[in-house]
Coordinates of C-alpha atoms in Angstrom, one line a residue:
X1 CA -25.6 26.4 -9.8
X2 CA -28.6 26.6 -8.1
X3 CA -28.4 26.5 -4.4
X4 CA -29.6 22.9 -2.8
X5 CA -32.1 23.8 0.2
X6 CA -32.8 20.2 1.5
X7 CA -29.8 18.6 2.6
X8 CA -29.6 15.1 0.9
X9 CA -31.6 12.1 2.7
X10 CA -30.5 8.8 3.3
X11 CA -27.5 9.7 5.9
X12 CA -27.1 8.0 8.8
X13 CA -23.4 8.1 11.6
X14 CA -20.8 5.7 11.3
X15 CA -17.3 5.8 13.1
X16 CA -14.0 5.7 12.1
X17 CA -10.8 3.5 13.3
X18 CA -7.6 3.3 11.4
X19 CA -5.7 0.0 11.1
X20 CA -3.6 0.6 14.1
X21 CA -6.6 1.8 16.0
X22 CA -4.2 5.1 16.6
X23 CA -6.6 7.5 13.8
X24 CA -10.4 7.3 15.4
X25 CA -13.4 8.9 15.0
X26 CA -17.2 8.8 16.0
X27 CA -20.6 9.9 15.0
X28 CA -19.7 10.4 11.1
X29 CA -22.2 11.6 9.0
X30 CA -22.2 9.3 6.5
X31 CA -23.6 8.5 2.9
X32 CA -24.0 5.9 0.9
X33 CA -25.1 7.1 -2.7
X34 CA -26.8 4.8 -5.0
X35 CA -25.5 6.3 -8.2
X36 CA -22.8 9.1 -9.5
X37 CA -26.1 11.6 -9.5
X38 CA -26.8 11.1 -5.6
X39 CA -22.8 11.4 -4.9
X40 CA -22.6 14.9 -6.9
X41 CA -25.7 15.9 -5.3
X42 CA -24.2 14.7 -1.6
X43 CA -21.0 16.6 -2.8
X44 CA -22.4 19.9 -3.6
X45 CA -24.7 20.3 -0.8
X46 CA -21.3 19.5 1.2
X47 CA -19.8 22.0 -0.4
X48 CA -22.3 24.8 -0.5
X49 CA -22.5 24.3 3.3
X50 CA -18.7 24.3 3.9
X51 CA -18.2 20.1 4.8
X52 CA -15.4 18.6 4.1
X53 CA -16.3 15.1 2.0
X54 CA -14.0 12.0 2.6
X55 CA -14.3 8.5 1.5
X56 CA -14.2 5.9 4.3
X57 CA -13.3 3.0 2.3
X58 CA -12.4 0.3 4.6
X59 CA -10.1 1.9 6.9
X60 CA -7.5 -0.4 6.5
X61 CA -4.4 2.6 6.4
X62 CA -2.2 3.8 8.9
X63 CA -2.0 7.5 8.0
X64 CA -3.8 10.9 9.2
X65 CA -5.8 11.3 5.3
X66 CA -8.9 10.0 5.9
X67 CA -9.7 12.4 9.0
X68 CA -7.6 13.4 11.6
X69 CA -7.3 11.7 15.6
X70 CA -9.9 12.8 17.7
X71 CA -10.9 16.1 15.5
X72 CA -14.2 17.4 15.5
X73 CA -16.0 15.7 12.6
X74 CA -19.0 17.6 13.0
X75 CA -18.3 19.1 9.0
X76 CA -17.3 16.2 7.9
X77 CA -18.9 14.1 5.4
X78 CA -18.3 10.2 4.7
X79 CA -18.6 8.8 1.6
X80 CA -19.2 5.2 1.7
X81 CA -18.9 3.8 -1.5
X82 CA -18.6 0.2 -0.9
X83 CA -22.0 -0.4 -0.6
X84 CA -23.6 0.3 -3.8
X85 CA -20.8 2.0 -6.3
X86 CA -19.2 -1.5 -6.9
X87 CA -20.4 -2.3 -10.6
X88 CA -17.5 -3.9 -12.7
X89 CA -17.9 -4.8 -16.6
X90 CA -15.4 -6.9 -18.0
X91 CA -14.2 -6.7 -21.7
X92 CA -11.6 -9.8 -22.9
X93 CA -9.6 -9.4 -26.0
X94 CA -7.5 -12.7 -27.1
X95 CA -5.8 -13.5 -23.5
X96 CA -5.8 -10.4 -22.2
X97 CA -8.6 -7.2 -21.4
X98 CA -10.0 -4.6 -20.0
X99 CA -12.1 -3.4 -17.3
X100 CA -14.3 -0.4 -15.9
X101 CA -15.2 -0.6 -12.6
X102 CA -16.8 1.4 -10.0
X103 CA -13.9 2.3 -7.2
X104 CA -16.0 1.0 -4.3
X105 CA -15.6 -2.1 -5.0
X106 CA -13.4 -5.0 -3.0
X107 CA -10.3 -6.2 -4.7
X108 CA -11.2 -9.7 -3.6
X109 CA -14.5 -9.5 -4.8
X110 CA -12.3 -7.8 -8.3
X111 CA -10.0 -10.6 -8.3
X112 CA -12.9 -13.2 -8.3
X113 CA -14.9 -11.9 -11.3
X114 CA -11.5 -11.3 -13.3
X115 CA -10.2 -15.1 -12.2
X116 CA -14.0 -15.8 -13.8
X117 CA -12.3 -14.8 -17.4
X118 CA -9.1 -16.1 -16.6
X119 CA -7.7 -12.7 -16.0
X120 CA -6.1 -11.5 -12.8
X121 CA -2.9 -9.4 -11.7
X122 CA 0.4 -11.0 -10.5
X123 CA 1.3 -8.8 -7.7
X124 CA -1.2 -6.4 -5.5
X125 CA -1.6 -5.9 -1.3
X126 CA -2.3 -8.8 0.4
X127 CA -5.5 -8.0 2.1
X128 CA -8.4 -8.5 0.0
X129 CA -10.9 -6.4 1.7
X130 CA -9.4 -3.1 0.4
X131 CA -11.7 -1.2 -1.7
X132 CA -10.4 -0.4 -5.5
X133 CA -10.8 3.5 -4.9
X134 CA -8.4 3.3 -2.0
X135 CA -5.3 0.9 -3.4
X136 CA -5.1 3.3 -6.4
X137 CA -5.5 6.3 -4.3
X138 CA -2.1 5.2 -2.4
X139 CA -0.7 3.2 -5.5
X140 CA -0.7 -0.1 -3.6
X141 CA 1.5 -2.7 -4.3
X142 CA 2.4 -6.1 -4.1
X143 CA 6.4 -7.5 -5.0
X144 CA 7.3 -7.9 -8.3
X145 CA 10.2 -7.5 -11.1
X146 CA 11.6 -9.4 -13.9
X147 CA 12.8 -12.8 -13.5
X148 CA 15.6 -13.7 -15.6
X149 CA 15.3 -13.4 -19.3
X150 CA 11.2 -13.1 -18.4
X151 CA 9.2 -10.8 -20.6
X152 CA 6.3 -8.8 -19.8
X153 CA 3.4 -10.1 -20.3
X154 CA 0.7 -8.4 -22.7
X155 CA -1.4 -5.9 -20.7
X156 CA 1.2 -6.4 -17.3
X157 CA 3.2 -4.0 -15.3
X158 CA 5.9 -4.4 -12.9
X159 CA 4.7 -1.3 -11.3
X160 CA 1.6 -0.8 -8.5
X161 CA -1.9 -1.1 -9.6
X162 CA -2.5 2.2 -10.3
X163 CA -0.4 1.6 -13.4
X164 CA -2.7 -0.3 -15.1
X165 CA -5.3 2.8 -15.5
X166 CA -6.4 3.1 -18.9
X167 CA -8.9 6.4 -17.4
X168 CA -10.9 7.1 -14.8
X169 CA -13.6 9.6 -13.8
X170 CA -13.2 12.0 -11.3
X171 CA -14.9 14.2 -9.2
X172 CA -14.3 17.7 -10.2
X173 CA -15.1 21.4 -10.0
X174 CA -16.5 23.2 -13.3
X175 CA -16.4 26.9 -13.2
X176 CA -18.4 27.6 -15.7
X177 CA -21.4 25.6 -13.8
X178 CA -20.2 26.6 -10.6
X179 CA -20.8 22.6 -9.3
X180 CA -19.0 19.5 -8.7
X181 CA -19.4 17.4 -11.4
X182 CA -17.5 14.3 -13.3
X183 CA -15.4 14.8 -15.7
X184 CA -13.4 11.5 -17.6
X185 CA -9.7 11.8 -17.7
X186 CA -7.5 9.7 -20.5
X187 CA -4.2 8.1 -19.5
X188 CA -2.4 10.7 -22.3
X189 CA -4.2 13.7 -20.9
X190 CA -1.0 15.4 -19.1
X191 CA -3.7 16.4 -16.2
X192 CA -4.1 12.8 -15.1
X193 CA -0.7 12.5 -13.4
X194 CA -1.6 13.5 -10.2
X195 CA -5.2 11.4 -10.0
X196 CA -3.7 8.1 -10.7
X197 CA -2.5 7.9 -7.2
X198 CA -4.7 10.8 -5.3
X199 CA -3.6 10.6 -1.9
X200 CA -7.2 10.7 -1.1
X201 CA -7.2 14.2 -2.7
X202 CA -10.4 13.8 -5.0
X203 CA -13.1 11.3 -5.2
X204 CA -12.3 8.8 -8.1
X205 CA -15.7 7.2 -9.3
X206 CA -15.1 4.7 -12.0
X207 CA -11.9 3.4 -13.8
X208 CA -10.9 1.9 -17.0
X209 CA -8.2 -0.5 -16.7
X210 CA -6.0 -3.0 -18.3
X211 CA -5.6 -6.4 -16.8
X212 CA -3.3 -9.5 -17.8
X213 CA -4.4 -12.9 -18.4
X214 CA -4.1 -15.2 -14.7
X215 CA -1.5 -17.3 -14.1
X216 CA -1.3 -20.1 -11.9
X217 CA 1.5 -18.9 -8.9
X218 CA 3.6 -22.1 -7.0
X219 CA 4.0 -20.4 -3.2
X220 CA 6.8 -21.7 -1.7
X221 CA 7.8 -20.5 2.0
X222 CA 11.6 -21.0 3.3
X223 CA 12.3 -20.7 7.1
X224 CA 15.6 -21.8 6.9
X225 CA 17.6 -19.3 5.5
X226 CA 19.8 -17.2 7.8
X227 CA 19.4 -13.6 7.5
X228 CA 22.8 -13.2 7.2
X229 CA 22.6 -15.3 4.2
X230 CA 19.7 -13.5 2.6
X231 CA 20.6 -10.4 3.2
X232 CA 23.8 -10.5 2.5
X233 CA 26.2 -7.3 0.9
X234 CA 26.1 -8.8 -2.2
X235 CA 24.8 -11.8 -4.5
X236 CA 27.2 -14.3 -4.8
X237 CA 26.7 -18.0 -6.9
X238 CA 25.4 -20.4 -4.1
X239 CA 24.3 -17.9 -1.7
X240 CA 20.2 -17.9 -0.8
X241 CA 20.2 -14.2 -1.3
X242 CA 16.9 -12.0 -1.9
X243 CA 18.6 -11.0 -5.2
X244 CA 18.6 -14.7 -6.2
X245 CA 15.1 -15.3 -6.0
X246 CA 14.4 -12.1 -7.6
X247 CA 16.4 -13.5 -10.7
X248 CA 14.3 -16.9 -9.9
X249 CA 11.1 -16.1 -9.7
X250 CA 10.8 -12.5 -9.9
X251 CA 8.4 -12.6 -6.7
X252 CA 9.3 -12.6 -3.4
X253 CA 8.8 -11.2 0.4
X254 CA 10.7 -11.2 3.4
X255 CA 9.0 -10.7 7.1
X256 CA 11.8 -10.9 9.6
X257 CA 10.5 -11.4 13.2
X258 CA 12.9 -9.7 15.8
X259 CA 15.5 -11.4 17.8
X260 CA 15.0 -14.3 15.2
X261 CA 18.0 -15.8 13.0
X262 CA 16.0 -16.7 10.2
X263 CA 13.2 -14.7 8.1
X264 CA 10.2 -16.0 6.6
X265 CA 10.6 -16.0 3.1
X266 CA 8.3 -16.6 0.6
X267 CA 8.4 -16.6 -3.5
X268 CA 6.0 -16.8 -6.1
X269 CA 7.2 -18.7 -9.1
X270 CA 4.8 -19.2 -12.4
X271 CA 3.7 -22.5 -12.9
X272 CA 1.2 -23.4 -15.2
X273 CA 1.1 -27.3 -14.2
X274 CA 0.4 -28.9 -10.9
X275 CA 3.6 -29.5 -9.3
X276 CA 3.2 -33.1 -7.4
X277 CA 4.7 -31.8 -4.5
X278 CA 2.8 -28.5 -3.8
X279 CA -0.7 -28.2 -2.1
X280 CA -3.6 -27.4 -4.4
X281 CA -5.7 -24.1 -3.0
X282 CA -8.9 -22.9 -4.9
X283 CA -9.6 -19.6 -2.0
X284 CA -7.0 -17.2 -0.6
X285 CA -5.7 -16.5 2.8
X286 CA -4.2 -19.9 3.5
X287 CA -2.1 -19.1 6.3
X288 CA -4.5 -19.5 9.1
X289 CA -2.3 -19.9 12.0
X290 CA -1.4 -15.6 11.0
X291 CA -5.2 -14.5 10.7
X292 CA -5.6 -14.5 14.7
X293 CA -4.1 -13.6 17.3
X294 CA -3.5 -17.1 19.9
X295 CA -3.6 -16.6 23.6
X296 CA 0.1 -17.2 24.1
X297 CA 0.7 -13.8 21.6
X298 CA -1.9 -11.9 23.8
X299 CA -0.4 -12.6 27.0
X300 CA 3.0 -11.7 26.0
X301 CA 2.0 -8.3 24.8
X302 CA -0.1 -8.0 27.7
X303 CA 3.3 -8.2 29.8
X304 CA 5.0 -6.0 27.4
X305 CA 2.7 -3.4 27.8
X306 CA 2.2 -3.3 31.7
X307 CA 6.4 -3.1 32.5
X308 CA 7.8 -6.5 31.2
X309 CA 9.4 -4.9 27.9
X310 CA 12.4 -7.4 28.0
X311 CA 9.6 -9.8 27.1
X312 CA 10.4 -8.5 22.8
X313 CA 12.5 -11.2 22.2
X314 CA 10.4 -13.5 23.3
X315 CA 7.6 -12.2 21.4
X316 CA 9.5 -12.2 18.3
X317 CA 11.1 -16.1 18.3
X318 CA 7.0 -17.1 19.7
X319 CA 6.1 -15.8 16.4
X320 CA 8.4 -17.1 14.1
X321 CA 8.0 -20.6 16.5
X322 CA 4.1 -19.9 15.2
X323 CA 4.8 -19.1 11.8
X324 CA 6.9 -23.1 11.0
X325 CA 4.6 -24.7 13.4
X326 CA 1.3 -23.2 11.5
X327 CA 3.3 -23.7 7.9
X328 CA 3.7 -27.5 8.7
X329 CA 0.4 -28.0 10.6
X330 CA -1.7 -26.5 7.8
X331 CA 0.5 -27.7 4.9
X332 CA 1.0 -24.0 3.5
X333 CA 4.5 -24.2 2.6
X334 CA 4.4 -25.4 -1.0
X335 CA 1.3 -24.0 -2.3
X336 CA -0.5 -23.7 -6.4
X337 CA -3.2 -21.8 -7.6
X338 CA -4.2 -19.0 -9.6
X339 CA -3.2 -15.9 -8.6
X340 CA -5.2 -14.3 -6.0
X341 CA -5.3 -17.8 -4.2
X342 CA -1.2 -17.2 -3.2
X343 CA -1.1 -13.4 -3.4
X344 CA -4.4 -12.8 -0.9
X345 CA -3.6 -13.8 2.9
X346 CA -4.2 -10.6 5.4
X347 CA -7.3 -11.0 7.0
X348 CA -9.1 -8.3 9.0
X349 CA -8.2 -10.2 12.1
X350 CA -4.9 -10.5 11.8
X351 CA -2.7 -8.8 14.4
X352 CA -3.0 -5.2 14.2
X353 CA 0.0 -3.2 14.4
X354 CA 2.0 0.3 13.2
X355 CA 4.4 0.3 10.6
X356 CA 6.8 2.8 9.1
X357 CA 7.4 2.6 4.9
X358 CA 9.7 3.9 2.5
X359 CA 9.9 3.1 -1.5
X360 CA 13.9 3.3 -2.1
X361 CA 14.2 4.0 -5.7
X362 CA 17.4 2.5 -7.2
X363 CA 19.0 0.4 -9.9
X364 CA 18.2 -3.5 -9.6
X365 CA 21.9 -4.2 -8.8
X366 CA 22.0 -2.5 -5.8
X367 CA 19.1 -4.5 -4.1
X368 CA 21.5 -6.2 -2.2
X369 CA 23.4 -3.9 -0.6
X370 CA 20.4 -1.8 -0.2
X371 CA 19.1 -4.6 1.8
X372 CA 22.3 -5.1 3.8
X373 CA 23.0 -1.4 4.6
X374 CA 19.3 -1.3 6.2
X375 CA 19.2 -4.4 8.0
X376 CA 22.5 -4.0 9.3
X377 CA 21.9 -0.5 11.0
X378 CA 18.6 -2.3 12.2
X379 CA 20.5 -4.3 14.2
X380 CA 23.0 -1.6 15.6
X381 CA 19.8 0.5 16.4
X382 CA 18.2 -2.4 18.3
X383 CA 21.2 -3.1 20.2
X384 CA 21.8 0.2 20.8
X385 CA 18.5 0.6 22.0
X386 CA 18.4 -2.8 23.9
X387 CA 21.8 -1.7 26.2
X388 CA 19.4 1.3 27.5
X389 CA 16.8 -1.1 28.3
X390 CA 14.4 -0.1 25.8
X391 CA 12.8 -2.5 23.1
X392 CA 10.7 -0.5 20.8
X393 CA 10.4 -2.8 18.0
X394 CA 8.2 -5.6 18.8
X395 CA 7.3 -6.5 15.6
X396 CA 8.8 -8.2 12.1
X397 CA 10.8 -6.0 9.3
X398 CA 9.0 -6.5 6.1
X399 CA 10.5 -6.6 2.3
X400 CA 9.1 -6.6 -1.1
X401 CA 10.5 -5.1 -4.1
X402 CA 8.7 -4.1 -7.5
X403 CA 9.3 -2.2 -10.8
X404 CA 8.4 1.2 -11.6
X405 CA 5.3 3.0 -12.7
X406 CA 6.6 3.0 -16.2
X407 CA 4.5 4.9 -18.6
X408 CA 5.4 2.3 -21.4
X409 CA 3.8 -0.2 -19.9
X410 CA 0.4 0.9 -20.3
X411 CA -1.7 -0.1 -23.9
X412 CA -2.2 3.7 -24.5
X413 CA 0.0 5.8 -26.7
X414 CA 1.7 8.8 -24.9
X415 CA 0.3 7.9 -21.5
X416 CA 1.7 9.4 -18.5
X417 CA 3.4 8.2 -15.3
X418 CA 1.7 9.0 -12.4
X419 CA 2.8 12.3 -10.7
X420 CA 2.4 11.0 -6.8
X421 CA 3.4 7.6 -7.6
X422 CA 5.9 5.9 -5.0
X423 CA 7.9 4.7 -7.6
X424 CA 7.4 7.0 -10.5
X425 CA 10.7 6.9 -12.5
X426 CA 13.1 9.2 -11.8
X427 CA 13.7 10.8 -14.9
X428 CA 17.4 12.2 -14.2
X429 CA 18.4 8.5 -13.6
X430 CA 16.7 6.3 -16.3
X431 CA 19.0 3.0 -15.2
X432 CA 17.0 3.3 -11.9
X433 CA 14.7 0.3 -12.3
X434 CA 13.1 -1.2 -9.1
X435 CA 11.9 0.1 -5.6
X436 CA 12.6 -1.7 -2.4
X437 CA 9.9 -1.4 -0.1
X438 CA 11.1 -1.4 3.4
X439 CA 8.6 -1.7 6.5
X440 CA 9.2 -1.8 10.3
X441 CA 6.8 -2.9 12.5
X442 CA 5.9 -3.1 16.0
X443 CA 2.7 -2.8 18.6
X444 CA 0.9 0.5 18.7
X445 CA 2.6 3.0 21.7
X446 CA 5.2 0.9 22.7
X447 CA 7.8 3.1 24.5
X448 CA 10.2 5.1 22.3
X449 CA 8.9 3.6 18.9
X450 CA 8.2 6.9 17.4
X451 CA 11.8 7.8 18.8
X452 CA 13.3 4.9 17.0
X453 CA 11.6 5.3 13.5
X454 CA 12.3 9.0 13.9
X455 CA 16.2 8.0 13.7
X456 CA 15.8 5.4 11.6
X457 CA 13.9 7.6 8.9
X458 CA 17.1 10.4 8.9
X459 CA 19.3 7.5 8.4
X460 CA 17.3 5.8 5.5
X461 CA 16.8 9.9 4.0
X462 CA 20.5 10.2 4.0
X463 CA 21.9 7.4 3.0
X464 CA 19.6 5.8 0.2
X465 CA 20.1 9.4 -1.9
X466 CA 22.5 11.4 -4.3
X467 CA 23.4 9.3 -7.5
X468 CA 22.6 5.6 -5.4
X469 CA 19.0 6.1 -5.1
X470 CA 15.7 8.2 -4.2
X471 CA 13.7 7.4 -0.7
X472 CA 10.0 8.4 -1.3
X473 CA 7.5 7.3 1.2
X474 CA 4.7 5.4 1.4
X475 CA 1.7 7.5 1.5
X476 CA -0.8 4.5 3.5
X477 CA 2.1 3.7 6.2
X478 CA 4.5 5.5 8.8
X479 CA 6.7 8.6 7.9
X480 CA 7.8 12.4 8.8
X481 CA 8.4 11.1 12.4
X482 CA 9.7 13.6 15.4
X483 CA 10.4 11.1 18.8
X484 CA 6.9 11.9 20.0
X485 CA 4.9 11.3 16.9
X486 CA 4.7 10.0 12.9
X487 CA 3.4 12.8 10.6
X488 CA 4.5 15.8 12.4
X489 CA 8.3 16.1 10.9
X490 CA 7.9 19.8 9.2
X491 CA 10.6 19.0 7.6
X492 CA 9.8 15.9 6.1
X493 CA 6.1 17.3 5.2
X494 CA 7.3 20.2 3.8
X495 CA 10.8 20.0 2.2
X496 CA 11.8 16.1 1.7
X497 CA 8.0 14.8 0.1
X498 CA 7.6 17.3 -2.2
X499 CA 11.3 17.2 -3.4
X500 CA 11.1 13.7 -3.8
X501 CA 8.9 14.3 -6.9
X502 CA 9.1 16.3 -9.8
X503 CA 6.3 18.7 -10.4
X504 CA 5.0 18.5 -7.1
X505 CA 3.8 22.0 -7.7
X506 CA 2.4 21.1 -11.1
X507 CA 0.6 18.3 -9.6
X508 CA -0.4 20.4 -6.5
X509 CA -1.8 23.0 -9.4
X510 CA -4.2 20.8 -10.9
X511 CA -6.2 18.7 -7.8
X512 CA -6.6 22.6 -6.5
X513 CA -7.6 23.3 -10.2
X514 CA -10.1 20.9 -10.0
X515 CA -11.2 21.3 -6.0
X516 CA -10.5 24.6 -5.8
X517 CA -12.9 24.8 -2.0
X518 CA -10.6 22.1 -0.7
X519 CA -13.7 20.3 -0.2
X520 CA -11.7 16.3 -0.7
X521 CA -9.4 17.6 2.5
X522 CA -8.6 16.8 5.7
X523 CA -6.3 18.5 8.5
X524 CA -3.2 16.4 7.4
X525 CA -3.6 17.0 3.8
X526 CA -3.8 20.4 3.9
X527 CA -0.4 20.7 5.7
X528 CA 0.7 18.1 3.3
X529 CA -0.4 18.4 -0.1
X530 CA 0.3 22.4 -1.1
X531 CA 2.6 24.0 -3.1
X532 CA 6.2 24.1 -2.1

């Protein structure tokens, strides 16, 4: 290839601030192509003058793999393809179809033109102002299995959203033209695996995927259930357990505020006609009283952070007090609509916090102990903790549970699972069929957090393992924690992640195949994605 002299017009600086506001960066070159030829001609200038190229979707992710904290950004580049690369053609076939869209697109805005042909997905994140590039690069998810005796339906998965790739184009290094160029990867090509969920480890331009028809979805919210009740060891008949609205529904979340008796729980059930009782909603986010932050929330984290950090509990029954106050004020507890109406509800606004997360692989009978084991050394942990004086977790535990990135599921013969998945199946134990998606939150540096989610993370690594289940992590959230910091546990980074997944070297192989310069890098990445 021929050397580019003139460095590519049109670049202007932008700055960088992670979800948490604990990853930041300023005075990012930035670009934001037009078309696929201005990216490959932005990428191999980049390249040819030793950048390193990132996408800087919309920030909303807690880990180091965008850039790192405070690093000099002077070679890097930022790909912003929000702006323009956001073109989506939609193709229906009976009830179901197909799509191909450009990855810089905004699931809401995704949502709304598949809702347009009565298509839509039944479980995805709840923000909606993610970009479609960046959900599939960390496999994002949503909560969803099987409800009793339910089948899938046509052109569904259980699994994350990256499932439902039919192909995608990537951008990738030829050798014999010595450039960046694209090149279109089929979901039966064995060398898709590890681009279905990237890690942010190659620019994905444009996917082809499969998409069910939309369903209408009754939200219902419950904030009288005892957490001893829905948590309990195992499911029992008459018991309000997590397992039994699984078996209900299928659908369901838990956000458990600290130093509260009861969680907020909320299922989605399919419902096709208006139930009398429930509240009609034709727009998402619908919980309004969750999408600010009110004064008397403010105040109390004020004092929390100046000295006063026997102020948690507090914090966490003002919350939950917020959460029934705001359900009944609003009328959000019973609520109908299609899909992306009940599924969509984080807002940009909406209090920003840190979170650990971990995908605990398992069979769908052990969700309940699962559930009990974790939440029960929770609670020894914050006792523990609270006897020294020390209250690191201001902030609600979070549940959802899914299926599995099951190759079956997709319309094309022989596909393949996704190598980096969070729930790939675990071949040596085919009866494992759900993850449970475990999150712990709390304020960004509050005192001895990173200490507790360090010891909290051994625990969950040893005991969710062996022949009762596999903990992977989640790439966008919290893990590999020491008691000063997440991200920096060598032995997490280097010995539990990769062994968590099978050809991790194989999959490690082909992204340096394809970006052999490590141009689609940054710091964290290269410690973290490399061959065991």
């Amino acid at each position: 290839m021929e050397i580019i002299k003139n460095k590519p017009t049109g670049s202007y600086y932008s700055d960088y601030e992670n979800w948490s506001k604990q990853v930041s960066g300023t005075h990012i070159q930035t670009y934001s192509p037009k078309n696929v030829a201005e990216l490959l001609n932005i990428v191999n200038w980049a390249w040819q003058n030793n950048y390193q190229v990132r996408v800087s979707g919309q920030q909303h992710n807690w880990s180091p793999l965008t850039i790192a904290n405070g690093n000099n950004n002077s070679q890097i580049i930022f790909i912003d393809m929000s702006k323009y690369l956001k073109n989506v053609t939609i193709t229906k076939t009976g009830d179901s179809g197909t799509f191909t869209a450009q990855t810089g697109i905004l699931m809401e805005a995704l949502f709304t033109a598949l809702e347009k042909k009565t298509l839509g997905y039944y479980a995805h994140p709840a923000p909606g102002d993610l970009t479609l590039g960046g959900v599939l690069a960390i496999n994002g998810h949503g909560t969803c299995v099987p409800a009793k005796n339910e089948k899938l339906t046509e052109k569904g998965t259980w699994g994350t959203i990256s499932n439902n790739i039919i192909s995608l184009s990537a951008i990738v290094w030829d050798s014999a033209a010595e450039c960046y160029t694209t090149k279109t990867f089929q979901r039966n090509d064995p060398e898709i695996a590890p681009f279905l969920a990237c890690v942010g480890r190659t620019i994905i331009y444009e996917v082809t995927m499969q998409v069910p028809r939309n369903k209408r979805l009754r939200c219902q919210s419950f904030v009288d259930i005892p957490a001893t009740e829905l948590f309990a060891p195992k499911a029992q008949t008459g018991l309000r357990t997590f397992s039994h609205y699984l078996d209900q529904c299928g659908k369901a979340e838990a956000i458990w505020f600290p130093f509260t008796d009861n969680p907020w729980m909320k299922i989605w059930t399919e419902s096709p006609s208006y139930p009398t009782v429930s509240k009609p909603v034709h727009s998402p986010y619908n919980y309004p009283f969750s999408d600010r932050v009110p004064v008397e929330i403010s105040d109390l984290i004020k004092l929390i952070n100046n000295g006063y950090p026997e102020k948690t509990p507090a914090m966490g029954n003002l919350q939950m007090s917020l959460v029934k106050t705001g359900l009944g004020a609003t009328i959000a507890g019973d609520l109908w609509g299609w899909s992306k109406d009940v599924l969509l509800y984080v807002k940009p606004d909406t209090l920003r916090v840190t979170a650990n997360g971990y995908a605990i692989i398992t069979k769908r009978d052990n969700i309940q102990p699962v559930l009990h084991d974790f939440v029960t050394k929770y609670e020894e942990m914050v006792e523990k903790y609270q006897k020294l004086n020390s209250w690191p977790m201001n902030g609600p535990i979070e549940v959802r549970v899914t299926g599995l990135d099951k190759p079956e599921d997709s319309i094309v013969s022989g596909a393949v699972a996704p190598a980096l998945s969070a729930v790939r199946p675990v071949d040596e134990h085919p009866e494992w069929d759900v993850a449970i998606w475990l999150d712990i939150l709390s304020m960004p540096d509050t005192p001895d957090a990173n200490k507790f989610y360090n010891e909290m993370e051994q625990w969950i690594f040893a005991h969710f393992s062996g022949d009762y289940a596999l903990t992977r992590v989640e790439w966008s959230k919290g893990w590999g924690y020491t008691d000063d910091a997440a991200w920096e546990n060598t032995n997490v980074l280097n010995n539990i992640v990769p062994g968590s997944y099978k050809d991790w070297d194989k999959s490690m192989a082909i992204l340096n195949k394809y970006d052999p310069h490590q141009t689609f890098t940054s710091p964290f990445m290269r410690k973290l994605l490399k061959q065991k």
